[in-house]
């Protein structure tokens, strides 16, 4: 049985428990090429079907995200899984209120023109249409049971990696997602009654794409454009 994690859990060293056998090169090549092809079909979806999705798939994807590496192995994340229609509605109303101010000018002209090709606006129907919202919080610091605070390290990096793994797991499990970042996000901590050490990082609606879902016809940078060899 694996030990239960606690904040002061020590890390005795041990041989790698799940050391994988080295796969033959052709198998690695086939796996890598297949993964690359499958991940290239991931698209951010903004129009969701209201059809239910199996909860266990979402739970498994969150469990995958929670395997992410983190600064000092502090695992500074909390995933709030929202499926209650009333809570989703309240999140939508609060998000739209902030987004209206943002789109009416708070973002500034340069930002607004960068967003124009994506066709986003202050209407956030995905927040009530998608069967699940995963609200990701970062634990800016650790809050012990006496209310004392302890530093967490590389929180942005750790939570960013975890969200990347979450999006990958959802996609490979056949679910669509949107990385939504209403700004400011304070209302999420209030609405979801999170403790003061937690700060909202992203809202991720999860579900199936709507039958008439459209996505912008965007082009990804090629490997040559993102890779530098030395
Ligand atoms: N948070 C706003 C605006 C927005 C910002 C970026 I950068 C995007 O890539 C998309 C949207 C919103 O969610 O609409």
CSV table of N, CA and C in Angstrom, one decimal, residues 58-136:
chain,number,residue,atom,x,y,z
A,58,UNK,N,-13.4,11.9,-16.2
A,58,UNK,CA,-12.9,13.2,-15.7
A,58,UNK,C,-12.1,13.0,-14.5
A,59,UNK,N,-12.5,12.1,-13.6
A,59,UNK,CA,-11.8,11.9,-12.4
A,59,UNK,C,-10.4,11.3,-12.7
A,60,UNK,N,-10.4,10.4,-13.7
A,60,UNK,CA,-9.1,9.8,-14.1
A,60,UNK,C,-8.2,10.9,-14.7
A,61,UNK,N,-8.7,11.8,-15.4
A,61,UNK,CA,-7.9,12.9,-16.0
A,61,UNK,C,-7.4,13.8,-14.9
A,62,UNK,N,-8.2,14.1,-13.9
A,62,UNK,CA,-7.7,14.9,-12.8
A,62,UNK,C,-6.6,14.2,-12.1
A,63,UNK,N,-6.7,12.8,-11.9
A,63,UNK,CA,-5.7,12.0,-11.2
A,63,UNK,C,-4.4,12.1,-12.1
A,64,UNK,N,-4.5,12.0,-13.4
A,64,UNK,CA,-3.4,12.2,-14.2
A,64,UNK,C,-2.7,13.5,-14.0
A,65,UNK,N,-3.5,14.6,-14.0
A,65,UNK,CA,-2.9,15.9,-13.7
A,65,UNK,C,-2.2,16.0,-12.4
A,66,UNK,N,-2.7,15.3,-11.4
A,66,UNK,CA,-2.1,15.3,-10.1
A,66,UNK,C,-0.8,14.4,-10.0
A,67,UNK,N,-0.4,13.8,-11.1
A,67,UNK,CA,0.9,13.1,-11.2
A,67,UNK,C,2.0,14.1,-11.7
A,68,UNK,N,1.6,15.3,-12.0
A,68,UNK,CA,2.6,16.3,-12.5
A,68,UNK,C,3.7,16.5,-11.5
A,69,UNK,N,4.9,16.8,-12.1
A,69,UNK,CA,6.0,17.2,-11.2
A,69,UNK,C,5.7,18.6,-10.6
A,70,UNK,N,6.2,18.8,-9.4
A,70,UNK,CA,5.9,20.1,-8.8
A,70,UNK,C,7.1,20.5,-7.9
A,71,UNK,N,7.3,21.8,-7.7
A,71,UNK,CA,8.4,22.4,-6.9
A,71,UNK,C,8.4,21.7,-5.6
A,72,UNK,N,9.5,21.1,-5.2
A,72,UNK,CA,9.7,20.5,-3.9
A,72,UNK,C,8.6,19.4,-3.6
A,73,UNK,N,8.1,18.9,-4.7
A,73,UNK,CA,7.0,17.9,-4.6
A,73,UNK,C,5.9,18.4,-3.7
A,74,UNK,N,5.5,19.7,-3.8
A,74,UNK,CA,4.5,20.2,-2.9
A,74,UNK,C,3.1,20.1,-3.4
A,75,UNK,N,3.0,19.7,-4.7
A,75,UNK,CA,1.7,19.5,-5.3
A,75,UNK,C,0.7,20.6,-5.0
A,76,UNK,N,1.0,21.8,-5.4
A,76,UNK,CA,0.3,23.0,-5.0
A,76,UNK,C,-1.0,23.3,-5.8
A,77,UNK,N,-1.8,22.2,-5.9
A,77,UNK,CA,-3.0,22.4,-6.7
A,77,UNK,C,-4.2,21.8,-6.1
A,78,UNK,N,-5.4,22.4,-6.4
A,78,UNK,CA,-6.7,21.9,-6.0
A,78,UNK,C,-7.6,21.9,-7.2
A,79,UNK,N,-8.3,20.9,-7.5
A,79,UNK,CA,-9.2,20.8,-8.7
A,79,UNK,C,-10.6,20.8,-8.1
A,80,UNK,N,-11.4,21.8,-8.4
A,80,UNK,CA,-12.8,21.8,-7.9
A,80,UNK,C,-13.6,21.3,-9.1
A,81,UNK,N,-14.3,20.2,-8.9
A,81,UNK,CA,-15.1,19.7,-10.0
A,81,UNK,C,-16.6,20.1,-9.8
A,82,UNK,N,-17.0,20.9,-10.7
A,82,UNK,CA,-18.4,21.5,-10.6
A,82,UNK,C,-19.3,20.8,-11.6
A,83,UNK,N,-20.4,20.3,-11.1
A,83,UNK,CA,-21.4,19.7,-12.0
A,83,UNK,C,-22.8,20.2,-11.6
A,84,UNK,N,-22.9,20.9,-10.5
A,84,UNK,CA,-24.2,21.4,-10.1
A,84,UNK,C,-24.6,22.6,-11.0
A,85,UNK,N,-25.8,22.5,-11.6
A,85,UNK,CA,-26.3,23.5,-12.5
A,85,UNK,C,-26.3,24.9,-11.9
A,86,UNK,N,-26.7,24.9,-10.7
A,86,UNK,CA,-26.9,26.2,-10.0
A,86,UNK,C,-25.5,26.9,-9.8
A,87,UNK,N,-24.6,26.1,-9.4
A,87,UNK,CA,-23.2,26.6,-9.2
A,87,UNK,C,-22.6,27.0,-10.5
A,88,UNK,N,-22.8,26.2,-11.6
A,88,UNK,CA,-22.3,26.6,-12.9
A,88,UNK,C,-23.0,28.0,-13.3
A,89,UNK,N,-24.3,28.1,-13.1
A,89,UNK,CA,-25.0,29.3,-13.4
A,89,UNK,C,-24.4,30.5,-12.7
A,90,UNK,N,-24.1,30.4,-11.4
A,90,UNK,CA,-23.5,31.5,-10.7
A,90,UNK,C,-22.1,31.8,-11.2
A,91,UNK,N,-21.4,30.8,-11.5
A,91,UNK,CA,-20.0,31.1,-12.1
A,91,UNK,C,-20.1,31.8,-13.4
A,92,UNK,N,-21.1,31.4,-14.2
A,92,UNK,CA,-21.3,32.0,-15.5
A,92,UNK,C,-21.6,33.5,-15.3
A,93,UNK,N,-22.6,33.8,-14.4
A,93,UNK,CA,-23.0,35.2,-14.3
A,93,UNK,C,-21.9,36.0,-13.8
A,94,UNK,N,-21.1,35.5,-12.8
A,94,UNK,CA,-20.0,36.3,-12.3
A,94,UNK,C,-18.9,36.5,-13.4
A,95,UNK,N,-18.6,35.4,-14.1
A,95,UNK,CA,-17.6,35.5,-15.2
A,95,UNK,C,-18.0,36.5,-16.2
A,96,UNK,N,-19.3,36.4,-16.6
A,96,UNK,CA,-19.7,37.3,-17.7
A,96,UNK,C,-19.7,38.8,-17.3
A,97,UNK,N,-20.0,39.0,-16.0
A,97,UNK,CA,-19.9,40.4,-15.5
A,97,UNK,C,-18.5,41.0,-15.6
A,98,UNK,N,-17.5,40.1,-15.3
A,98,UNK,CA,-16.1,40.6,-15.4
A,98,UNK,C,-15.8,40.7,-16.9
A,99,UNK,N,-16.2,39.7,-17.7
A,99,UNK,CA,-15.8,39.7,-19.1
A,99,UNK,C,-16.4,40.9,-19.8
A,100,UNK,N,-17.6,41.3,-19.4
A,100,UNK,CA,-18.2,42.5,-20.1
A,100,UNK,C,-17.3,43.7,-19.9
A,101,UNK,N,-16.8,43.9,-18.7
A,101,UNK,CA,-15.9,45.0,-18.5
A,101,UNK,C,-14.6,44.9,-19.3
A,102,UNK,N,-14.1,43.6,-19.3
A,102,UNK,CA,-12.9,43.4,-20.1
A,102,UNK,C,-13.0,43.7,-21.5
A,103,UNK,N,-14.1,43.1,-22.1
A,103,UNK,CA,-14.3,43.3,-23.6
A,103,UNK,C,-14.7,44.7,-23.9
A,104,UNK,N,-15.3,45.4,-22.9
A,104,UNK,CA,-15.7,46.8,-23.2
A,104,UNK,C,-14.5,47.8,-23.1
A,105,UNK,N,-13.3,47.2,-22.9
A,105,UNK,CA,-12.1,48.1,-23.0
A,105,UNK,C,-11.0,47.8,-22.0
A,106,UNK,N,-11.4,47.1,-20.9
A,106,UNK,CA,-10.3,46.9,-19.9
A,106,UNK,C,-9.1,46.2,-20.4
A,107,UNK,N,-9.3,45.3,-21.4
A,107,UNK,CA,-8.2,44.6,-22.0
A,107,UNK,C,-7.2,45.5,-22.8
A,108,UNK,N,-7.8,46.6,-23.3
A,108,UNK,CA,-6.9,47.4,-24.2
A,108,UNK,C,-7.0,47.0,-25.6
A,109,UNK,N,-6.7,47.9,-26.5
A,109,UNK,CA,-7.0,47.7,-28.0
A,109,UNK,C,-6.1,46.6,-28.5
A,110,UNK,N,-4.8,46.5,-28.1
A,110,UNK,CA,-3.9,45.6,-28.7
A,110,UNK,C,-4.4,44.1,-28.3
A,111,UNK,N,-4.8,43.9,-27.1
A,111,UNK,CA,-5.2,42.6,-26.6
A,111,UNK,C,-6.5,42.3,-27.4
A,112,UNK,N,-7.5,43.2,-27.4
A,112,UNK,CA,-8.7,43.0,-28.1
A,112,UNK,C,-8.5,42.6,-29.5
A,113,UNK,N,-7.6,43.2,-30.2
A,113,UNK,CA,-7.4,42.9,-31.6
A,113,UNK,C,-6.7,41.5,-31.7
A,114,UNK,N,-5.9,41.1,-30.7
A,114,UNK,CA,-5.3,39.8,-30.8
A,114,UNK,C,-6.4,38.7,-30.6
A,115,UNK,N,-7.4,39.0,-29.9
A,115,UNK,CA,-8.5,38.1,-29.6
A,115,UNK,C,-9.5,38.0,-30.8
A,116,UNK,N,-9.6,39.1,-31.6
A,116,UNK,CA,-10.6,39.1,-32.6
A,116,UNK,C,-10.7,37.9,-33.5
A,117,UNK,N,-9.5,37.4,-34.0
A,117,UNK,CA,-9.6,36.2,-34.9
A,117,UNK,C,-10.2,35.0,-34.2
A,118,UNK,N,-10.2,35.0,-32.9
A,118,UNK,CA,-10.8,33.8,-32.1
A,118,UNK,C,-12.3,34.0,-31.9
A,119,UNK,N,-12.8,35.2,-32.2
A,119,UNK,CA,-14.2,35.4,-32.0
A,119,UNK,C,-14.7,35.3,-30.6
A,120,UNK,N,-13.9,35.4,-29.6
A,120,UNK,CA,-14.4,35.3,-28.2
A,120,UNK,C,-15.1,36.6,-27.9
A,121,UNK,N,-16.0,36.5,-26.9
A,121,UNK,CA,-16.7,37.7,-26.4
A,121,UNK,C,-17.1,37.4,-25.0
A,122,UNK,N,-17.9,38.3,-24.4
A,122,UNK,CA,-18.3,38.2,-23.0
A,122,UNK,C,-19.3,37.2,-22.7
A,123,UNK,N,-19.9,36.6,-23.7
A,123,UNK,CA,-21.0,35.6,-23.5
A,123,UNK,C,-20.3,34.2,-23.3
A,124,UNK,N,-20.5,33.6,-22.1
A,124,UNK,CA,-19.8,32.4,-21.8
A,124,UNK,C,-20.7,31.2,-21.6
A,125,UNK,N,-21.5,30.8,-22.7
A,125,UNK,CA,-22.4,29.8,-22.6
A,125,UNK,C,-21.8,28.4,-22.2
A,126,UNK,N,-20.5,28.3,-22.5
A,126,UNK,CA,-19.8,27.0,-22.2
A,126,UNK,C,-19.8,26.8,-20.7
A,127,UNK,N,-19.9,27.8,-19.9
A,127,UNK,CA,-19.9,27.7,-18.4
A,127,UNK,C,-21.1,27.0,-17.9
A,128,UNK,N,-22.2,27.0,-18.7
A,128,UNK,CA,-23.4,26.3,-18.2
A,128,UNK,C,-23.7,25.1,-19.1
A,129,UNK,N,-23.3,25.1,-20.4
A,129,UNK,CA,-23.5,24.0,-21.3
A,129,UNK,C,-22.7,22.8,-20.9
A,130,UNK,N,-21.4,23.0,-20.7
A,130,UNK,CA,-20.5,21.8,-20.4
A,130,UNK,C,-21.0,21.1,-19.2
A,131,UNK,N,-21.0,19.8,-19.2
A,131,UNK,CA,-21.5,19.0,-18.0
A,131,UNK,C,-20.6,19.2,-16.8
A,132,UNK,N,-19.3,19.5,-17.0
A,132,UNK,CA,-18.4,19.7,-15.9
A,132,UNK,C,-17.6,20.9,-16.1
A,133,UNK,N,-17.3,21.6,-15.0
A,133,UNK,CA,-16.3,22.6,-15.0
A,133,UNK,C,-15.2,22.2,-14.0
A,134,UNK,N,-14.0,22.1,-14.5
A,134,UNK,CA,-12.9,21.9,-13.5
A,134,UNK,C,-12.2,23.2,-13.2
A,135,UNK,N,-12.4,23.7,-12.0
A,135,UNK,CA,-11.8,25.0,-11.6
A,135,UNK,C,-10.5,24.6,-10.9
A,136,UNK,N,-9.4,25.1,-11.5
A,136,UNK,CA,-8.1,24.7,-11.0
A,136,UNK,C,-7.6,25.9,-10.1
